[in-house]
Amino acid sequence: MDSSLLSEIESFFESAPPLKDRAGIADKLKEFIELNSPPSGSSRRRIVCVTSGGTTVPLEQRCVRYIDNFSSGHRGAASTEYFIKAGYAVIFLYRRGTYQPYCRSLPDNAFLECFEVTDESTVQVSEPHSEAVKSAIRDHHAAVAGGVLLKLPFTTIFECLQMLQMIAVSIRIIGPNAMFYLAAAVSDFYVPWRSMAEHKIQSGSGPLDMRLVQVPKMLSVLRKEWAPMAFCISFKLETDSKILLKKADMALKKYEMHAVVANELSTRKEEVVVVTNNGNIPVYRDKTQAGSDVENPLIKLLVDRHSAYIKDSGT
Amino acid sequence: MDSSLLSEIESFFESAPPLKDRAGIADKLKEFIELNSPPSGSSRRRIVCVTSGGTTVPLEQRCVRYIDNFSSGHRGAASTEYFIKAGYAVIFLYRRGTYQPYCRSLPDNAFLECFEVTDESTVQVSEPHSEAVKSAIRDHHAAVAGGVLLKLPFTTIFECLQMLQMIAVSIRIIGPNAMFYLAAAVSDFYVPWRSMAEHKIQSGSGPLDMRLVQVPKMLSVLRKEWAPMAFCISFKLETDSKILLKKADMALKKYEMHAVVANELSTRKEEVVVVTNNGNIPVYRDKTQAGSDVENPLIKLLVDRHSAYIKDSGT
């Protein structure tokens, strides 16, 4: 691997503010992996790390302003549900405030919109939302209590990538049974912590010029160093469909992904293209089914591919 | 007023993407103002517009990336509750996803954390949160249904300032009974819509250099043109306490505010300083009371000042 990339990555992590509660997160990960893939047990689940939502890039050390990559987290939340349905245990590495698994069909501000207090002073679900609310709460609790869903929140790009590294290194022991489904919108640019303004940038002195440097590409190091046996899926989002497939294919080869899911901003809920070394596979939402989504067939396809990959690995 | 500022403001609004559902928002505002301050009625409420949360500045027209000004919206949500308690009607102009009035004491992800589904398949509140949940839902519904709370969400700086202008122009008819409590963290810099990249900015070609221009100061035009009789409170947040009071005082004079609330990022929940033309008034949270906040005494003080202002206006 390119030694300048390795030193860029090292300097990214060295310059990052320390991750809060690193030891607590490490404990949770260890426990989750042991529970779902006991070293001496025969009933091992596959484990997928789903990343979801956008990362922020702080522009000031005492952070008032930051650059945000927009992502609702809908894709990651939906995919998590289908992975669990397919028997996987999911480490859901998500941006705070984005969509949560099992809660996609709820309105914004669900807490205020879905409940009412009766005259007898008990809280009840408002009628139109009754079924959605019940299944959301029930299914979410079942997944967490059942030990197949571990949720880890992040806000900044530093937190997201620090935790991704921890997950990858911990999950390495399960070899090809591990999968990475990297749906989060990770920023391409950042301001190194040390060169960041300590205090709020002052206005009043003309335009603001900013220089952001590229985030080193972690995908290479994830594949080659952190978890070399894991099955890796990355995402490519563009607003310009003309360059989308070409860029997805470049990412596939450059980072040696097992598949890249190409999606265009305006049609991403209807279709995606799974770009692989054996060709491109378009995946469509089933338009004949009300309430269907593109994640259902997408996860089916990827689970099949993962099965074939595990078989090929001969374990 | 400075004609170059006026033309900057004009160009800001002209270059902004059109506000969605402008007519619907205008209708809601008209109805809310007539309900709370009927032209021929004697029981008129004062109306305060509380702005809350941070604005985003899009960096691309089909927005994937944007700059965000961090603000949880806690101050605006808390203040709204105290204004309603003091008899005001509140137009709550808030950033989507930030704190809502009456919901401050709930945990993150309240929807998933506070409820459980029983064996009989009914949803019930988990015990530790029971009282907080009940009062949140009850008080929030009472305020909205009682017609004293109108909630208008925004995301971008364009939406925020377009709606602020609409509110100011509609509320002008109630003269000094109107108040602006501008707690939102509005960005100082933006990228004019026309000079913005149409598509997602591409990485892979070195560092990203960006030039942001200053957002024209709307406070002047709010005071002088949009709603010249309204009682106006703005906020100044700094991370550096050494420059805070000086900057608050400059804002007071430059924009002819009736008061500027100065707060420092690290102590903003404990104390603020109300900067006025008659001197600075520190306001502290009552530390002898559990669960107290600085907004309670702050709103008491501002309501008194507003009463004096209305009296002085001779209406």
XYZ file of C-alpha atoms in Angstrom:
630
model
C 0.000 0.000 0.000
C 1.032 3.539 -0.846
C 3.176 4.778 2.042
C 2.125 8.406 1.590
C -1.520 7.343 2.050
C -0.592 5.469 5.221
C 1.135 8.521 6.621
C -1.819 10.737 5.657
C -4.152 8.383 7.516
C -1.861 8.315 10.511
C -1.769 12.088 10.586
C -5.585 12.277 10.248
C -6.048 10.109 13.340
C -3.234 11.753 15.272
C -4.620 15.205 14.664
C -8.190 14.168 15.557
C -9.630 15.120 18.963
C -9.691 12.035 21.234
C -12.831 9.912 20.956
C -15.025 10.163 24.044
C -15.625 6.941 25.959
C -13.357 4.893 23.704
C -13.040 2.185 26.354
C -16.809 1.920 26.789
C -17.329 1.585 23.043
C -14.599 -1.070 22.824
C -16.329 -3.067 25.581
C -19.710 -2.888 23.855
C -18.181 -4.052 20.583
C -16.368 -6.956 22.178
C -19.499 -8.097 23.984
C -21.659 -7.776 20.859
C -19.247 -9.734 18.681
C -18.801 -12.485 21.284
C -22.558 -12.777 21.749
C -23.269 -13.112 18.042
C -20.210 -15.081 17.049
C -19.044 -17.021 20.104
C -15.527 -18.416 19.542
C -16.546 -21.888 20.648
C -20.159 -21.839 19.503
C -21.641 -23.406 16.410
C -24.519 -20.940 15.912
C -22.678 -17.940 14.597
C -24.407 -15.013 13.023
C -22.860 -12.952 10.295
C -22.207 -9.402 11.440
C -22.612 -6.337 9.251
C -21.481 -2.827 10.094
C -23.961 -0.384 8.525
C -22.797 3.234 8.452
C -25.561 5.793 8.044
C -26.129 9.545 7.782
C -23.666 12.333 6.980
C -20.560 13.377 8.863
C -19.741 16.897 9.964
C -16.440 18.698 9.550
C -15.821 21.224 12.335
C -14.485 24.602 11.175
C -13.613 25.797 14.674
C -12.204 23.910 17.659
C -14.921 25.159 19.986
C -17.399 24.222 17.403
C -20.044 26.702 16.358
C -19.756 26.197 12.605
C -19.211 23.059 10.630
C -19.677 21.656 7.152
C -22.268 18.940 6.932
C -22.815 16.274 4.298
C -26.530 15.862 3.955
C -27.991 12.417 4.399
C -31.260 11.565 6.088
C -29.982 8.106 6.987
C -33.081 6.542 5.432
C -31.049 4.049 3.384
C -28.995 2.887 6.355
C -32.021 2.542 8.645
C -34.031 0.584 6.070
C -31.096 -1.667 5.195
C -30.508 -2.435 8.871
C -34.048 -3.792 9.169
C -33.567 -6.076 6.160
C -30.179 -7.313 7.365
C -31.685 -8.266 10.734
C -34.575 -9.974 8.949
C -31.972 -11.948 6.964
C -30.406 -13.180 10.215
C -27.501 -10.747 10.530
C -26.400 -8.928 13.645
C -25.988 -5.237 12.834
C -23.585 -2.641 14.196
C -25.429 0.543 13.236
C -22.885 3.394 13.138
C -25.140 6.390 12.599
C -25.214 10.154 12.640
C -27.092 11.527 15.656
C -30.568 12.724 14.715
C -30.914 10.706 11.496
C -33.473 7.973 10.767
C -33.511 5.002 13.100
C -34.325 1.406 12.112
C -38.073 0.588 12.316
C -39.022 4.268 12.490
C -39.079 5.166 8.813
C -42.840 5.350 8.407
C -43.357 7.720 11.309
C -43.972 11.452 10.765
C -41.391 14.123 11.628
C -41.569 14.993 15.314
C -43.202 11.606 15.925
C -43.056 12.162 19.631
C -45.350 15.193 19.469
C -47.440 14.100 16.509
C -48.322 10.519 17.441
C -49.523 10.724 21.017
C -52.266 12.379 23.037
C -53.088 12.583 26.719
C -56.601 11.409 27.599
C -58.907 12.963 30.193
C -57.845 10.192 32.556
C -54.287 11.456 32.151
C -52.943 8.443 30.314
C -50.880 8.743 27.162
C -52.257 7.021 24.088
C -51.293 6.734 20.457
C -53.306 8.907 18.074
C -55.405 6.675 15.835
C -53.896 7.271 12.370
C -50.420 6.329 13.584
C -51.415 3.477 15.882
C -50.002 0.526 13.930
C -46.829 2.287 12.767
C -46.036 3.395 16.318
C -46.642 -0.028 17.841
C -44.527 -1.915 15.349
C -41.748 0.692 15.513
C -41.443 0.466 19.283
C -41.901 -3.315 19.415
C -39.488 -4.206 16.602
C -36.829 -1.764 17.743
C -36.925 -3.019 21.317
C -36.887 -6.637 20.135
C -33.760 -6.068 18.035
C -31.847 -4.222 20.755
C -32.961 -6.488 23.593
C -32.365 -9.560 21.414
C -28.736 -8.543 21.034
C -28.742 -8.273 17.232
C -28.641 -4.465 16.988
C -25.854 -2.335 18.452
C -26.297 1.386 17.855
C -23.267 3.705 17.950
C -23.861 7.413 17.254
C -21.408 9.923 15.771
C -21.477 13.554 14.753
C -18.078 14.526 13.339
C -15.998 12.822 10.670
C -13.385 12.213 13.358
C -15.797 10.221 15.532
C -17.182 8.319 12.557
C -13.813 7.173 11.232
C -12.327 6.473 14.655
C -15.247 4.179 15.445
C -15.151 2.579 11.994
C -11.525 1.666 12.619
C -12.368 0.207 16.046
C -15.217 -1.851 14.575
C -13.073 -3.142 11.712
C -10.230 -4.191 13.957
C -12.588 -5.905 16.448
C -14.560 -7.694 13.762
C -11.487 -9.034 11.991
C -11.625 -12.262 14.009
C -14.840 -13.376 12.313
C -13.127 -13.240 8.914
C -15.397 -13.443 5.842
C -18.544 -13.549 8.026
C -18.085 -9.811 8.515
C -19.529 -7.273 6.118
C -19.205 -3.524 5.765
C -22.122 -1.661 4.220
C -20.798 1.874 4.041
C -23.888 3.965 3.326
C -22.828 7.019 5.356
C -22.024 10.201 3.476
C -18.496 10.781 4.727
C -17.063 14.182 3.899
C -14.326 14.279 1.254
C -12.717 17.365 2.776
C -11.793 18.425 6.278
C -9.910 21.040 8.250
C -7.055 19.458 10.234
C -7.719 19.992 13.939
C -4.412 21.760 14.528
C -4.898 24.315 11.764
C -8.437 25.061 12.921
C -9.397 28.410 14.443
C -9.633 28.072 18.205
C -12.446 30.601 18.533
C -15.489 31.438 16.462
C -14.458 32.882 13.117
C -15.240 36.601 13.167
C -17.382 38.230 10.535
C -17.078 41.871 9.683
C -13.834 41.689 7.792
C -14.936 40.870 4.271
C -15.462 37.495 2.631
C -14.415 34.261 4.296
C -11.838 32.197 2.457
C -11.448 28.624 3.537
C -9.107 25.869 2.481
C -10.161 22.309 3.144
C -7.864 19.377 2.532
C -8.868 15.940 1.334
C -9.797 13.275 3.817
C -7.440 10.349 3.184
C -9.325 7.450 1.592
C -9.954 5.028 4.431
C -11.513 2.386 2.188
C -8.104 1.126 1.049
C -6.819 0.716 4.561
C -10.073 -0.849 5.746
C -9.774 -3.496 3.010
C -6.056 -4.116 3.265
C -5.148 -3.574 6.886
C -8.077 -3.302 9.264
C -10.312 -6.195 8.161
C -8.858 -7.801 5.035
C -11.299 -10.737 4.963
C -14.514 -8.733 5.361
C -16.997 -8.354 2.505
C -17.046 -4.657 1.644
C -19.781 -2.598 0.000
C -19.332 1.114 -0.534
C -21.667 3.730 -1.981
C -21.263 6.387 -4.630
C -23.734 9.251 -4.699
C -23.728 11.839 -7.467
C -26.169 14.475 -8.637
C -24.920 14.135 -12.201
C -25.966 10.782 -13.672
C -23.514 11.142 -16.554
C -20.473 10.571 -14.338
C -22.054 8.246 -11.770
C -21.285 4.762 -13.138
C -17.800 5.705 -14.202
C -16.997 7.006 -10.734
C -18.534 3.946 -9.055
C -16.403 1.670 -11.234
C -13.276 3.666 -10.422
C -14.026 3.313 -6.701
C -14.598 -0.445 -7.101
C -11.158 -0.928 -8.608
C -9.218 1.638 -6.631
C -10.409 0.501 -3.204
C -10.926 -3.178 -4.155
C -14.507 -3.146 -2.941
C -16.627 -6.268 -3.476
C -19.418 -4.042 -4.792
C -20.197 -0.349 -5.108
C -23.808 0.804 -4.916
C -24.230 3.688 -7.364
C -27.092 6.063 -6.692
C -28.180 9.347 -8.154
C -29.577 11.917 -5.739
C -32.934 12.457 -7.449
C -33.788 8.784 -8.153
C -32.061 7.082 -5.225
C -35.307 5.841 -3.669
C -36.415 4.166 -6.903
C -33.282 2.519 -8.237
C -29.601 1.877 -7.638
C -26.974 0.060 -9.663
C -24.766 -2.518 -7.956
C -21.394 -2.222 -9.688
C -19.215 -5.352 -9.431
C -16.239 -6.864 -11.207
C -18.651 -9.160 -13.038
C -20.831 -6.351 -14.365
C -23.500 -3.892 -13.262
C -26.794 -5.035 -11.744
C -29.636 -2.518 -11.658
C -31.974 -2.883 -8.676
C -35.453 -1.357 -8.692
C -38.095 -0.719 -6.093
C -41.120 -2.963 -6.749
C -43.542 -0.293 -7.980
C -46.495 -2.711 -7.912
C -46.253 -2.885 -4.101
C -47.401 0.054 -1.996
C -44.817 0.998 0.613
C -42.062 -1.009 -1.047
C -38.493 0.233 -1.139
C -35.317 -0.388 -3.087
C -33.449 -1.598 0.021
C -35.482 -4.822 0.165
C -34.208 -6.262 -3.165
C -30.797 -4.615 -2.651
C -30.139 -6.392 0.649
C -31.429 -9.699 -0.797
C -28.881 -9.407 -3.595
C -26.016 -8.462 -1.286
C -26.793 -11.232 1.209
C -26.649 -13.753 -1.668
C -23.350 -12.313 -2.817
C -22.018 -12.454 0.716
C -23.036 -16.143 0.969
C -21.153 -16.902 -2.243
C -18.155 -14.965 -0.947
C -18.109 -16.928 2.319
C -18.356 -20.193 0.364
C -15.482 -19.165 -1.890
C -13.385 -18.307 1.149
C -13.677 -21.977 2.093
C -14.487 -21.520 5.763
C -30.508 53.784 5.720
C -27.362 52.888 3.839
C -28.371 52.323 0.214
C -25.629 49.790 -0.422
C -26.991 47.654 2.439
C -30.487 47.880 0.979
C -29.240 46.733 -2.400
C -27.265 43.883 -0.791
C -30.429 42.753 0.987
C -32.426 42.997 -2.206
C -29.854 40.913 -4.010
C -29.803 38.328 -1.197
C -33.559 37.807 -1.506
C -33.566 37.933 -5.296
C -30.854 35.314 -5.530
C -32.527 33.028 -2.974
C -34.418 29.943 -4.167
C -38.192 30.593 -3.909
C -39.721 29.745 -0.538
C -41.955 26.657 -0.701
C -45.623 27.186 0.189
C -45.221 30.917 0.678
C -48.967 31.460 0.288
C -49.787 28.812 2.900
C -47.376 30.350 5.388
C -48.816 33.818 4.740
C -52.338 32.492 5.452
C -51.261 30.848 8.700
C -49.576 34.056 9.839
C -52.582 36.201 9.016
C -54.951 33.871 10.856
C -52.666 33.616 13.898
C -52.245 37.388 14.198
C -55.976 38.053 13.761
C -56.846 35.413 16.348
C -54.468 36.794 18.963
C -54.844 40.461 18.182
C -58.276 40.961 16.601
C -58.520 44.425 15.012
C -61.803 45.182 16.778
C -61.255 43.201 19.940
C -60.258 44.438 23.333
C -58.457 41.285 24.535
C -55.289 41.477 22.543
C -52.290 39.368 23.286
C -48.786 40.523 22.678
C -47.077 38.463 19.981
C -43.427 37.472 20.029
C -41.512 35.901 17.186
C -38.912 33.554 18.681
C -36.247 32.346 16.242
C -34.431 29.197 17.270
C -31.679 26.827 16.114
C -28.978 27.328 13.496
C -29.326 28.018 9.784
C -27.599 26.104 7.010
C -25.783 27.584 4.052
C -25.962 25.318 0.980
C -22.681 24.893 -0.907
C -24.299 23.226 -3.928
C -27.627 23.892 -5.642
C -28.656 20.245 -5.476
C -27.657 20.245 -1.902
C -25.413 17.513 -0.593
C -23.039 19.712 1.393
C -23.748 22.747 3.478
C -22.272 24.788 6.289
C -24.225 24.609 9.504
C -24.236 26.930 12.493
C -24.592 24.743 15.526
C -27.418 25.461 17.903
C -29.516 22.909 19.759
C -32.446 25.333 19.947
C -32.680 24.772 23.698
C -32.771 28.506 24.466
C -35.522 29.217 21.950
C -37.670 26.277 23.062
C -37.354 27.162 26.770
C -38.022 30.851 26.140
C -41.142 30.008 24.128
C -42.597 28.179 27.137
C -41.987 31.188 29.407
C -43.410 33.665 26.907
C -46.603 31.600 26.641
C -46.768 31.398 30.441
C -46.483 35.202 30.526
C -49.519 35.512 28.244
C -47.812 35.985 24.891
C -48.700 34.304 21.623
C -45.528 32.898 20.071
C -44.488 32.476 16.453
C -41.757 29.847 16.831
C -39.496 30.036 13.763
C -37.230 27.044 14.305
C -34.664 24.860 12.630
C -36.038 21.415 11.750
C -34.837 18.772 14.212
C -33.962 21.156 17.062
C -35.556 21.264 20.527
C -39.288 21.839 20.675
C -41.138 23.733 23.409
C -42.179 21.529 26.362
C -39.838 18.707 25.282
C -36.581 19.848 26.848
C -36.491 17.332 29.683
C -36.968 14.325 27.432
C -34.059 12.073 26.456
C -32.596 11.983 22.923
C -34.640 9.707 20.694
C -37.568 10.163 23.097
C -39.826 8.274 20.782
C -37.785 5.073 21.115
C -36.623 5.593 24.696
C -39.851 6.516 26.456
C -42.379 3.940 25.318
C -42.903 0.218 25.447
C -45.494 -2.144 23.987
C -47.244 -4.330 26.558
C -48.226 -7.970 26.112
C -51.751 -6.757 25.376
C -50.250 -4.825 22.469
C -50.919 -1.380 23.850
C -48.284 1.324 23.915
C -47.401 2.708 27.318
C -44.926 5.196 28.698
C -41.874 3.683 30.419
C -42.031 4.508 34.116
C -38.982 6.783 34.640
C -40.196 9.177 31.920
C -43.891 9.030 32.700
C -44.443 12.549 34.080
C -42.102 14.290 31.612
C -43.799 12.614 28.667
C -47.306 13.412 29.837
C -46.652 17.053 30.521
C -44.719 17.455 27.247
C -47.545 16.074 25.133
C -50.298 17.803 27.119
C -48.686 21.262 27.288
C -47.562 21.211 23.668
C -51.018 20.226 22.415
C -52.675 22.802 24.662
C -50.510 25.621 23.273
C -51.004 24.671 19.620
C -54.716 23.866 19.940
C -55.246 26.985 22.080
C -53.930 29.101 19.219
C -51.029 30.675 21.127
C -48.202 28.745 19.432
C -47.533 28.788 15.702
C -44.565 26.659 14.629
C -42.760 27.398 11.366
C -39.743 25.221 10.471
C -36.745 26.192 8.342
C -33.492 24.574 7.280
C -31.524 27.029 5.134
C -30.623 30.639 5.812
C -32.744 31.562 2.799
C -35.886 30.006 4.295
C -35.180 31.479 7.717
C -34.740 35.054 6.513
C -37.549 34.893 3.963
C -39.957 33.796 6.704
C -38.571 36.348 9.165
C -39.346 39.065 6.646
C -42.885 37.745 6.121
C -43.504 37.589 9.876
C -42.153 41.112 10.426
C -44.237 42.644 7.675
C -47.421 40.828 8.845
C -46.910 41.712 12.492
C -46.290 45.387 11.835
C -49.998 46.169 12.328
C -49.833 45.369 16.042
C -47.158 48.045 16.542
C -45.282 47.984 19.858
C -47.184 44.878 21.038
C -44.898 42.884 18.752
C -41.569 41.562 19.901
C -38.685 39.839 18.149
C -36.532 37.496 20.207
C -33.851 36.493 17.743
C -32.163 33.521 19.386
C -31.416 31.625 16.166
C -27.783 31.257 15.129
C -27.979 32.798 11.670
C -24.905 32.270 9.527
C -22.712 35.310 8.894
C -21.528 33.989 5.533
C -23.236 32.443 2.532
C -22.679 31.371 -1.040
C -24.957 33.319 -3.397
C -27.305 30.859 -5.125
C -26.208 31.887 -8.608
C -22.502 31.395 -7.961
C -23.099 28.006 -6.379
C -21.971 24.782 -8.032
C -24.936 23.110 -9.693
C -23.650 19.612 -9.007
C -21.836 17.993 -6.124
C -18.337 19.413 -5.739
C -15.874 16.781 -6.934
C -13.050 15.594 -4.762
C -9.863 14.153 -6.183
C -8.390 17.370 -7.471
C -6.504 18.707 -4.471
C -7.698 20.930 -1.643
C -11.048 22.695 -1.782
C -10.944 26.471 -1.720
C -14.179 28.243 -0.938
C -15.130 31.884 -0.802
C -18.159 32.809 1.232
C -19.562 36.331 1.247
C -21.160 38.107 4.180
C -24.869 37.806 4.764
C -26.229 41.365 4.736
C -27.256 42.426 8.244
C -31.016 42.033 8.308
C -31.377 43.462 11.819
C -31.138 47.039 10.530
C -33.827 46.564 7.952
C -36.041 44.647 10.392
C -35.879 47.589 12.804
C -36.177 50.383 10.290
C -38.320 49.049 7.481
C -40.095 45.781 8.195
C -41.490 46.358 11.706
C -40.227 49.695 13.032
C -42.430 49.699 16.161
C -41.588 46.187 17.349
C -39.498 45.572 20.478
C -36.325 43.864 19.279
C -33.961 41.571 21.172
C -30.977 40.033 19.435
C -28.318 37.618 20.690
C -24.563 37.617 20.581
C -22.735 34.339 21.097
C -18.955 34.168 21.369
C -16.494 31.535 22.526
C -14.065 34.232 23.658
C -15.417 36.054 26.716
C -12.907 38.886 26.301
C -14.620 40.283 23.228
C -18.214 39.331 24.074
C -19.588 42.425 25.813
C -17.888 44.808 23.435
C -19.377 43.017 20.445
C -22.827 42.914 22.058
C -22.662 46.649 22.698
C -21.596 47.317 19.118
C -24.571 45.285 17.866
C -26.935 47.176 20.193
C -25.908 50.509 18.733
C -25.376 49.518 15.125
C -28.730 47.774 14.708
C -30.634 49.907 17.233
C -31.787 46.847 19.170
C -33.738 47.383 22.389
C -31.502 44.826 24.091
C -28.782 42.363 23.130
C -28.434 39.141 25.114
C -24.717 38.340 25.383
C -23.777 34.728 26.010
C -20.561 32.798 26.053
C -20.643 29.288 24.640
C -19.329 27.456 27.702
C -21.447 29.253 30.348
C -24.576 30.054 28.340
C -26.840 27.793 30.419
C -25.762 29.450 33.687
C -25.690 33.155 32.892
C -26.254 35.785 30.225
C -25.824 39.539 30.210
C -28.639 41.732 28.906
C -26.907 44.675 27.248
C -29.058 47.815 26.969
C -28.577 51.528 26.440
C -29.045 51.973 30.195
C -26.348 49.502 31.164
C -25.678 45.806 31.404
C -27.848 43.460 33.480
C -26.407 40.047 34.364
C -29.010 37.283 34.627
C -28.235 34.033 36.442
C -29.890 30.664 36.701
C -31.236 30.138 40.215
C -28.725 27.571 41.421
C -30.708 26.861 44.602
C -33.523 25.341 42.520
C -33.089 21.936 40.876
C -34.077 21.991 37.212
C -34.050 25.787 37.021
C -32.822 27.587 33.922
C -31.573 31.022 32.953
C -34.476 31.556 30.532
C -36.980 31.896 33.377
C -35.482 35.119 34.864
C -34.412 36.306 31.404
C -37.953 36.239 29.992
C -39.330 37.875 33.188
C -36.884 40.742 32.688
C -37.631 41.141 28.982
C -41.405 41.007 29.499
C -41.077 43.844 32.042
C -38.965 45.842 29.614
C -41.479 45.215 26.871
C -44.303 46.458 29.146
C -42.389 49.654 29.831
C -41.713 50.057 26.109
C -45.419 49.692 25.248
C -46.302 52.241 27.929
C -43.705 54.687 26.586
C -45.083 54.255 23.086
C -48.369 55.692 24.430
C -50.685 53.129 22.890
